[in-house]
Coordinates of N, CA and C in Angstrom, one line a residue:
M22 N 122.8 96.4 77.8 CA 123.7 95.5 78.5 C 123.2 94.1 78.4
K23 N 124.1 93.2 78.0 CA 123.7 91.8 77.9 C 124.2 91.1 79.0
H24 N 123.3 90.4 79.7 CA 123.7 89.7 81.0 C 124.0 88.2 80.6
T25 N 124.9 87.6 81.3 CA 125.1 86.2 81.1 C 124.2 85.4 82.0
P26 N 123.9 84.1 81.7 CA 123.1 83.3 82.5 C 123.5 83.3 83.9
E27 N 124.8 83.2 84.2 CA 125.3 83.1 85.6 C 125.0 84.4 86.3
Q28 N 125.1 85.6 85.6 CA 124.8 86.9 86.3 C 123.3 86.9 86.7
I29 N 122.5 86.5 85.7 CA 121.0 86.6 86.0 C 120.6 85.7 87.1
I30 N 121.1 84.5 87.1 CA 120.7 83.5 88.2 C 121.2 84.1 89.6
K31 N 122.5 84.6 89.6 CA 123.0 85.2 90.8 C 122.3 86.4 91.3
E32 N 122.0 87.3 90.3 CA 121.3 88.6 90.7 C 119.9 88.3 91.2
L33 N 119.3 87.3 90.7 CA 117.9 87.0 91.1 C 117.8 86.1 92.3
G34 N 119.0 85.6 92.7 CA 119.1 84.7 93.9 C 118.3 83.4 93.7
I35 N 118.4 82.9 92.5 CA 117.6 81.6 92.3 C 118.5 80.4 92.6
E36 N 117.9 79.5 93.4 CA 118.6 78.3 93.9 C 118.3 77.1 93.0
E37 N 117.2 77.1 92.3 CA 116.9 75.9 91.4 C 117.9 75.8 90.4
E38 N 118.1 74.6 89.8 CA 118.9 74.3 88.6 C 118.1 74.9 87.4
I39 N 118.7 75.7 86.6 CA 117.9 76.4 85.5 C 118.3 75.7 84.2
V40 N 117.3 75.4 83.4 CA 117.5 74.7 82.1 C 117.2 75.7 80.9
A41 N 116.7 76.8 81.1 CA 116.4 77.8 80.0 C 116.3 79.2 80.6
I42 N 116.8 80.1 79.8 CA 116.7 81.6 80.1 C 116.4 82.3 78.8
Y43 N 115.3 83.0 78.8 CA 114.8 83.7 77.6 C 114.7 85.2 77.9
P44 N 115.2 86.1 77.1 CA 115.0 87.5 77.2 C 113.5 87.8 76.9
Y45 N 112.9 88.8 77.5 CA 111.5 89.0 77.3 C 111.2 90.5 77.5
G46 N 110.1 91.0 76.9 CA 109.6 92.3 77.1 C 110.2 93.3 76.2
S47 N 110.3 94.6 76.6 CA 110.6 95.7 75.8 C 112.0 95.6 75.1
Q48 N 112.9 94.9 75.7 CA 114.3 94.8 75.2 C 114.2 93.9 73.9
V49 N 113.3 93.0 73.9 CA 113.0 92.1 72.7 C 112.2 92.9 71.6
Y50 N 111.2 93.5 72.1 CA 110.3 94.3 71.2 C 110.9 95.4 70.5
G51 N 111.9 96.0 71.1 CA 112.6 97.2 70.6 C 112.0 98.5 71.1
T52 N 111.3 98.4 72.2 CA 110.6 99.6 72.8 C 111.3 100.1 74.1
A53 N 112.4 99.5 74.4 CA 113.0 99.9 75.7 C 113.7 101.3 75.6
S54 N 113.6 101.9 76.7 CA 114.3 103.2 76.8 C 115.5 103.0 77.7
M55 N 116.3 104.1 77.9 CA 117.6 103.9 78.7 C 117.2 103.6 80.2
Y56 N 115.9 103.8 80.5 CA 115.6 103.5 81.9 C 114.9 102.2 82.1
S57 N 114.7 101.5 81.0 CA 114.0 100.2 81.1 C 114.8 99.1 81.7
D58 N 114.1 98.2 82.5 CA 114.8 97.1 83.1 C 115.0 96.0 82.0
H59 N 115.6 94.9 82.5 CA 115.8 93.8 81.6 C 114.9 92.6 82.2
D60 N 114.1 92.1 81.4 CA 113.1 91.0 81.8 C 113.6 89.7 81.2
Y61 N 113.5 88.7 82.1 CA 113.8 87.3 81.7 C 112.9 86.3 82.1
I62 N 112.6 85.3 81.3 CA 111.9 84.1 81.7 C 112.9 83.0 82.0
L63 N 112.8 82.5 83.2 CA 113.7 81.4 83.5 C 112.9 80.1 83.8
V64 N 113.4 78.9 83.4 CA 112.8 77.7 83.6 C 113.7 76.7 84.4
A65 N 113.1 76.3 85.6 CA 113.9 75.3 86.4 C 113.8 73.9 85.9
K66 N 114.7 73.1 86.3 CA 114.7 71.7 85.8 C 113.6 70.9 86.4
N67 N 113.3 71.1 87.6 CA 112.3 70.3 88.3 C 110.9 70.6 87.8
S68 N 110.0 69.6 88.0 CA 108.6 69.8 87.5 C 107.8 70.8 88.4
M69 N 108.4 71.0 89.6 CA 107.8 72.0 90.5 C 108.9 72.8 91.1
L70 N 108.7 74.1 91.5 CA 109.7 74.9 92.1 C 110.0 74.5 93.6
N71 N 111.0 74.9 94.2 CA 111.3 74.6 95.6 C 110.1 75.0 96.5
S72 N 109.4 76.1 96.1 CA 108.3 76.5 96.9 C 107.1 75.7 96.8
G73 N 107.1 74.8 95.8 CA 105.9 74.0 95.6 C 105.0 74.5 94.5
A74 N 105.3 75.7 94.0 CA 104.5 76.3 93.0 C 105.1 75.9 91.6
F75 N 104.3 76.3 90.6 CA 104.7 76.1 89.2 C 105.3 77.3 88.5
K76 N 105.0 78.5 89.2 CA 105.5 79.8 88.6 C 105.6 80.8 89.7
N77 N 106.6 81.7 89.5 CA 106.8 82.8 90.4 C 107.1 84.0 89.6
N78 N 106.1 85.0 89.7 CA 106.2 86.1 88.8 C 107.1 87.3 89.4
A79 N 107.3 87.3 90.7 CA 107.9 88.4 91.4 C 109.3 88.1 91.8
V80 N 110.2 88.0 90.8 CA 111.6 87.8 91.1 C 112.5 88.9 90.6
S81 N 113.2 89.7 91.4 CA 113.9 90.8 91.0 C 115.2 90.9 91.7
N82 N 116.2 91.6 91.1 CA 117.4 91.9 91.9 C 117.2 93.1 92.8
A83 N 118.3 93.5 93.5 CA 118.2 94.5 94.6 C 117.7 95.8 94.1
N84 N 118.2 96.2 92.9 CA 117.8 97.6 92.4 C 116.8 97.5 91.2
Y85 N 116.2 96.4 91.1 CA 115.1 96.2 90.1 C 115.5 96.4 88.6
T86 N 116.8 96.3 88.3 CA 117.2 96.4 86.9 C 117.0 95.1 86.2
I87 N 116.9 94.0 86.9 CA 116.7 92.7 86.3 C 115.4 92.1 87.0
Q88 N 114.5 91.8 86.1 CA 113.2 91.3 86.6 C 113.0 89.9 86.0
G89 N 112.6 88.9 86.7 CA 112.5 87.6 86.3 C 111.1 87.0 86.5
T90 N 110.7 86.1 85.6 CA 109.6 85.2 85.9 C 110.1 83.8 85.9
L91 N 109.9 83.1 87.0 CA 110.5 81.8 87.1 C 109.4 80.7 87.0
Y92 N 109.6 79.8 86.1 CA 108.7 78.7 85.9 C 109.4 77.4 86.3
S93 N 108.6 76.5 86.8 CA 109.0 75.1 86.9 C 109.1 74.5 85.4
R94 N 109.7 73.4 85.2 CA 109.7 72.8 83.9 C 108.2 72.4 83.5
G95 N 107.5 71.9 84.5 CA 106.1 71.5 84.2 C 105.2 72.7 84.0
G96 N 105.5 73.7 84.8 CA 104.7 74.9 84.6 C 104.9 75.6 83.3
F97 N 106.1 75.6 82.8 CA 106.4 76.2 81.5 C 105.8 75.4 80.4
Q98 N 105.9 74.1 80.4 CA 105.3 73.3 79.4 C 103.8 73.4 79.4
D99 N 103.2 73.6 80.6 CA 101.8 73.8 80.6 C 101.4 75.1 80.0
A100 N 102.2 76.2 80.2 CA 102.0 77.5 79.6 C 102.0 77.4 78.1
I101 N 103.0 76.6 77.6 CA 103.1 76.4 76.2 C 101.9 75.7 75.7
N102 N 101.4 74.6 76.3 CA 100.2 73.9 75.9 C 99.0 74.7 75.9
K103 N 99.0 75.8 76.7 CA 97.8 76.7 76.7 C 98.0 77.9 75.9
Y104 N 99.1 77.9 75.1 CA 99.4 79.0 74.1 C 99.5 80.4 74.9
E105 N 100.0 80.4 76.2 CA 100.1 81.6 76.9 C 101.2 82.5 76.2
M106 N 100.9 83.8 76.0 CA 101.8 84.5 75.1 C 103.2 84.6 75.6
P107 N 103.5 84.8 76.8 CA 105.0 84.9 77.2 C 105.7 83.6 76.8
A108 N 105.1 82.4 77.0 CA 105.8 81.2 76.6 C 105.9 81.1 75.1
M109 N 104.9 81.6 74.3 CA 105.0 81.5 72.9 C 106.0 82.5 72.3
E110 N 106.2 83.6 73.1 CA 107.3 84.5 72.6 C 108.6 83.9 72.9
C111 N 108.8 83.1 73.9 CA 110.1 82.5 74.2 C 110.4 81.5 73.1
L112 N 109.4 80.7 72.6 CA 109.6 79.7 71.6 C 109.9 80.3 70.2
S113 N 109.5 81.6 70.1 CA 109.6 82.3 68.8 C 111.0 83.0 68.7
L114 N 111.8 83.1 69.7 CA 113.0 83.8 69.7 C 114.0 83.1 68.7
A115 N 114.8 83.9 68.1 CA 115.9 83.3 67.3 C 116.9 82.6 68.2
P116 N 117.5 81.6 67.7 CA 118.5 80.8 68.6 C 119.6 81.7 69.3
E117 N 120.1 82.7 68.6 CA 121.1 83.6 69.1 C 120.6 84.5 70.2
Q118 N 119.2 84.6 70.3 CA 118.7 85.5 71.4 C 118.5 84.7 72.7
I119 N 118.5 83.4 72.6 CA 118.2 82.6 73.8 C 119.5 82.5 74.6
L120 N 119.5 82.8 75.9 CA 120.6 82.8 76.7 C 121.0 81.4 77.2
L121 N 120.1 80.6 77.4 CA 120.3 79.2 77.9 C 119.2 78.3 77.5
K122 N 119.5 77.2 76.9 CA 118.5 76.2 76.5 C 119.0 74.8 76.6
K123 N 118.6 74.1 77.7 CA 119.1 72.7 77.9 C 117.9 71.7 77.9
W124 N 116.8 72.3 77.4 CA 115.6 71.4 77.3 C 114.8 71.7 76.0
P125 N 114.3 70.7 75.3 CA 113.7 70.9 74.0 C 112.2 71.3 74.2
F126 N 111.9 72.5 74.7 CA 110.5 72.9 74.8 C 109.9 73.1 73.4
K127 N 108.6 72.7 73.3 CA 107.9 72.9 72.0 C 106.4 72.7 72.3
V128 N 105.6 73.2 71.3 CA 104.1 72.9 71.4 C 104.0 71.4 71.1
Q129 N 103.3 70.7 71.9 CA 103.1 69.3 71.7 C 102.1 68.9 70.6
K130 N 101.0 69.8 70.5 CA 100.0 69.5 69.5 C 99.4 70.9 69.2
W131 N 99.5 71.3 67.9 CA 99.0 72.7 67.6 C 97.5 72.6 67.2
D132 N 96.7 73.5 67.8 CA 95.3 73.6 67.5 C 95.0 75.1 67.3
D133 N 94.7 75.4 66.0 CA 94.4 76.8 65.8 C 93.3 77.4 66.6
K134 N 92.2 76.7 66.6 CA 91.0 77.2 67.4 C 91.3 77.4 68.8
E135 N 92.0 76.5 69.5 CA 92.3 76.6 70.9 C 93.3 77.8 71.1
M136 N 94.2 77.9 70.2 CA 95.2 79.0 70.3 C 94.5 80.3 70.3
V137 N 93.6 80.5 69.2 CA 92.9 81.8 69.1 C 92.0 82.0 70.3
D138 N 91.3 81.1 70.7 CA 90.4 81.3 71.9 C 91.2 81.7 73.1
N139 N 92.4 81.1 73.3 CA 93.2 81.4 74.5 C 93.8 82.8 74.4
V140 N 94.2 83.2 73.2 CA 94.8 84.5 72.9 C 93.8 85.6 73.2
I141 N 92.6 85.4 72.6 CA 91.6 86.4 72.8 C 91.1 86.5 74.3
K142 N 91.1 85.4 74.9 CA 90.8 85.4 76.4 C 91.8 86.2 77.2
L143 N 93.1 86.0 76.8 CA 94.2 86.7 77.5 C 94.1 88.1 77.2
A144 N 93.9 88.5 76.0 CA 93.8 89.9 75.6 C 92.6 90.6 76.2
S145 N 91.5 89.9 76.3 CA 90.3 90.5 76.9 C 90.5 90.7 78.4
A146 N 91.2 89.8 79.1 CA 91.6 90.0 80.5 C 92.5 91.2 80.7
S147 N 93.4 91.4 79.8 CA 94.3 92.6 79.9 C 93.5 93.9 79.7
R148 N 92.6 93.8 78.8 CA 91.8 95.0 78.5 C 90.9 95.3 79.7
H149 N 90.3 94.3 80.3 CA 89.5 94.5 81.5 C 90.2 95.1 82.7
V150 N 91.5 94.6 82.9 CA 92.3 95.2 83.9 C 92.6 96.7 83.6
A151 N 92.9 97.0 82.3 CA 93.2 98.3 81.9 C 92.0 99.3 82.2
D152 N 90.8 98.8 81.9 CA 89.6 99.5 82.2 C 89.5 99.8 83.7
K153 N 89.7 98.8 84.5 CA 89.6 99.0 85.9 C 90.7 100.0 86.5
Q154 N 91.9 99.9 86.0 CA 92.9 100.9 86.4 C 92.6 102.3 85.9
A155 N 92.0 102.4 84.7 CA 91.6 103.7 84.3 C 90.6 104.4 85.2
K156 N 89.7 103.6 85.8 CA 88.7 104.1 86.6 C 89.1 104.3 88.1
T157 N 90.2 103.7 88.4 CA 90.7 103.8 89.9 C 91.2 105.2 90.3
G158 N 91.9 105.8 89.3 CA 92.4 107.2 89.6 C 92.2 108.1 88.4
E159 N 92.2 109.3 88.6 CA 91.9 110.2 87.5 C 93.3 110.6 86.8
F160 N 94.4 110.4 87.5 CA 95.7 110.7 86.9 C 96.8 109.9 87.6
G161 N 98.0 110.0 87.1 CA 99.2 109.4 87.7 C 99.3 108.0 87.4
E162 N 99.8 107.2 88.4 CA 100.2 105.8 88.2 C 99.2 104.9 87.6
F163 N 98.0 105.1 88.0 CA 96.9 104.2 87.5 C 96.6 104.5 86.0
K164 N 96.6 105.7 85.6 CA 96.4 106.1 84.3 C 97.5 105.5 83.4
D165 N 98.7 105.5 83.8 CA 99.8 105.0 83.1 C 99.7 103.5 83.0
R166 N 99.3 102.9 84.0 CA 99.1 101.4 84.0 C 98.0 101.1 83.0
A167 N 96.9 101.8 83.0 CA 95.8 101.6 82.1 C 96.3 101.7 80.6
K168 N 97.1 102.7 80.4 CA 97.6 102.8 79.0 C 98.5 101.6 78.6
R169 N 99.4 101.2 79.5 CA 100.2 100.1 79.2 C 99.4 98.8 79.1
G170 N 98.4 98.7 79.9 CA 97.6 97.5 79.9 C 96.8 97.3 78.6
M171 N 96.3 98.5 78.1 CA 95.5 98.4 76.9 C 96.4 98.1 75.7
Y172 N 97.7 98.7 75.7 CA 98.6 98.5 74.7 C 99.0 96.9 74.7
H173 N 99.1 96.4 75.9 CA 99.5 95.0 76.0 C 98.4 94.1 75.4
A174 N 97.1 94.5 75.6 CA 96.0 93.7 75.1 C 96.0 93.7 73.6
L175 N 96.3 94.8 73.0 CA 96.4 95.0 71.5 C 97.5 94.3 70.9
R176 N 98.7 94.3 71.6 CA 99.9 93.6 71.1 C 99.6 92.1 71.1
I177 N 99.0 91.6 72.2 CA 98.7 90.2 72.3 C 97.9 89.7 71.0
L178 N 96.9 90.5 70.6 CA 96.1 90.2 69.5 C 96.9 90.2 68.2
M179 N 97.8 91.1 68.1 CA 98.7 91.3 66.9 C 99.6 90.1 66.8
F180 N 100.2 89.7 68.0 CA 101.1 88.5 68.0 C 100.3 87.3 67.7
G181 N 99.0 87.2 68.2 CA 98.2 86.1 67.9 C 98.0 85.8 66.4
E182 N 97.8 86.9 65.7 CA 97.7 86.8 64.2 C 98.9 86.2 63.6
Q183 N 100.1 86.5 64.1 CA 101.3 85.8 63.6 C 101.3 84.4 63.9
L184 N 100.9 84.1 65.2 CA 100.9 82.6 65.6 C 99.9 81.8 64.7
K185 N 98.8 82.4 64.4 CA 97.9 81.8 63.5 C 98.4 81.5 62.1
E186 N 99.2 82.4 61.6 CA 99.7 82.2 60.2 C 101.0 81.4 60.2
H187 N 101.9 81.6 61.2 CA 103.2 81.0 61.2 C 103.5 80.0 62.3
Q188 N 102.6 79.9 63.2 CA 102.8 79.0 64.4 C 104.0 79.5 65.2
K189 N 104.3 80.8 65.1 CA 105.4 81.4 65.9 C 105.3 82.9 65.5
I190 N 105.9 83.8 66.4 CA 106.0 85.2 66.2 C 107.2 85.5 65.3
V191 N 107.0 86.1 64.1 CA 108.1 86.3 63.2 C 108.5 87.7 63.2
D192 N 107.7 88.6 63.9 CA 108.1 90.1 63.9 C 107.7 90.6 65.3
F193 N 108.6 90.8 66.2 CA 108.4 91.3 67.5 C 108.1 92.8 67.5
T194 N 108.4 93.5 66.4 CA 108.3 95.0 66.3 C 106.9 95.4 65.7
T195 N 106.0 94.4 65.4 CA 104.8 94.7 64.7 C 103.9 95.8 65.3
S196 N 104.0 95.8 66.7 CA 103.1 96.8 67.4 C 103.9 98.1 67.8
N197 N 105.1 98.2 67.4 CA 105.9 99.3 68.0 C 105.4 100.7 67.5
D198 N 104.8 100.8 66.3 CA 104.2 102.1 65.9 C 103.0 102.4 66.8
L199 N 102.2 101.4 67.1 CA 101.1 101.6 68.1 C 101.6 102.0 69.4
H200 N 102.7 101.4 69.9 CA 103.2 101.7 71.2 C 103.6 103.2 71.2
A201 N 104.3 103.7 70.2 CA 104.7 105.1 70.1 C 103.5 106.0 70.2
R202 N 102.4 105.7 69.4 CA 101.2 106.5 69.4 C 100.6 106.6 70.8
M203 N 100.5 105.4 71.4 CA 99.8 105.4 72.7 C 100.6 106.1 73.8
M204 N 101.9 105.9 73.8 CA 102.7 106.5 74.9 C 102.8 108.0 74.7
A205 N 102.5 108.5 73.5 CA 102.6 109.9 73.3 C 101.4 110.7 73.8
I206 N 100.3 109.9 74.1 CA 99.1 110.5 74.7 C 99.3 110.9 76.2
D207 N 99.0 112.1 76.5 CA 99.1 112.4 77.9 C 98.3 111.5 78.8
D208 N 98.8 111.1 79.9 CA 98.0 110.2 80.8 C 96.6 110.6 81.1
D209 N 96.5 111.9 81.4 CA 95.2 112.5 81.7 C 94.2 112.4 80.5
D210 N 94.7 112.4 79.3 CA 93.8 112.4 78.2 C 93.6 110.9 77.6
F211 N 94.2 110.0 78.3 CA 94.0 108.6 77.8 C 92.7 108.0 78.2
D212 N 92.0 107.3 77.3 CA 90.7 106.7 77.6 C 90.8 105.3 76.8
T213 N 90.6 104.3 77.7 CA 90.7 102.9 77.1 C 89.6 102.7 76.1
R214 N 88.5 103.4 76.2 CA 87.4 103.2 75.3 C 87.7 103.7 73.9
D215 N 88.7 104.6 73.7 CA 89.1 105.0 72.4 C 89.8 103.9 71.6
W216 N 90.1 102.8 72.2 CA 90.8 101.7 71.6 C 90.0 100.5 71.4
Y217 N 88.7 100.6 71.9 CA 87.8 99.4 71.7 C 87.6 98.9 70.2
E218 N 87.4 99.9 69.4 CA 87.2 99.5 68.0 C 88.4 98.8 67.4
L219 N 89.6 99.3 67.6 CA 90.7 98.5 67.1 C 90.8 97.2 67.8
F220 N 90.6 97.0 69.1 CA 90.6 95.7 69.8 C 89.6 94.8 69.1
D221 N 88.4 95.2 68.8 CA 87.4 94.4 68.2 C 87.7 94.0 66.8
E222 N 88.4 94.9 66.1 CA 88.8 94.6 64.7 C 89.9 93.5 64.7
L223 N 90.8 93.7 65.6 CA 91.9 92.7 65.7 C 91.4 91.3 66.1
A224 N 90.5 91.3 67.1 CA 89.9 90.0 67.6 C 89.0 89.4 66.5
A225 N 88.3 90.1 65.7 CA 87.5 89.6 64.7 C 88.4 89.0 63.6
K226 N 89.4 89.7 63.2 CA 90.3 89.2 62.2 C 91.0 87.9 62.7
L227 N 91.3 87.8 64.0 CA 91.9 86.6 64.5 C 91.0 85.4 64.4
K228 N 89.7 85.7 64.7 CA 88.7 84.6 64.7 C 88.4 84.1 63.3
S229 N 88.6 85.0 62.3 CA 88.0 84.7 60.9 C 88.9 83.5 60.3

């Protein structure tokens, strides 16, 4: 189901004037199931949100079928300047995928080393969280989160390789085979340590 900008803003109860709406997550990657929600990144016109923050991660409609991350204009540009992966994914979308764009967001100055450092830092943080979740419980919700967190870390590194070569993501499906392999593993059998070698290989390739 494709939502209109008006539907998204109304469903999420956003009062700020919105200048950009980007689809995000599994619907873009091609890994969504019939039960997956729809994720969007929205950017408000003002440099700060009405709450005084630069970003709000927890925006959902009543039945959680639409999930949003709301940035202020300043917060989104700062995320771009820091090569944060969600922002870089937004800038890499094809024009026909973008639901609303009233502001010319772009990377103001490209620096390969800074981009690589920030991508590896983000991926490492995701891996660390996955490790903690794997240790929190022996089964169930935390194991599932650990699996998804480790996959997220690996996907970040794969997207980082594309950013290094093209200054944008040119193939959002690049990690889909990996996603299928990891999700096929029973939660009780999943161990984040089994994926350290691949993580290290991808990080080393990105640094080279």
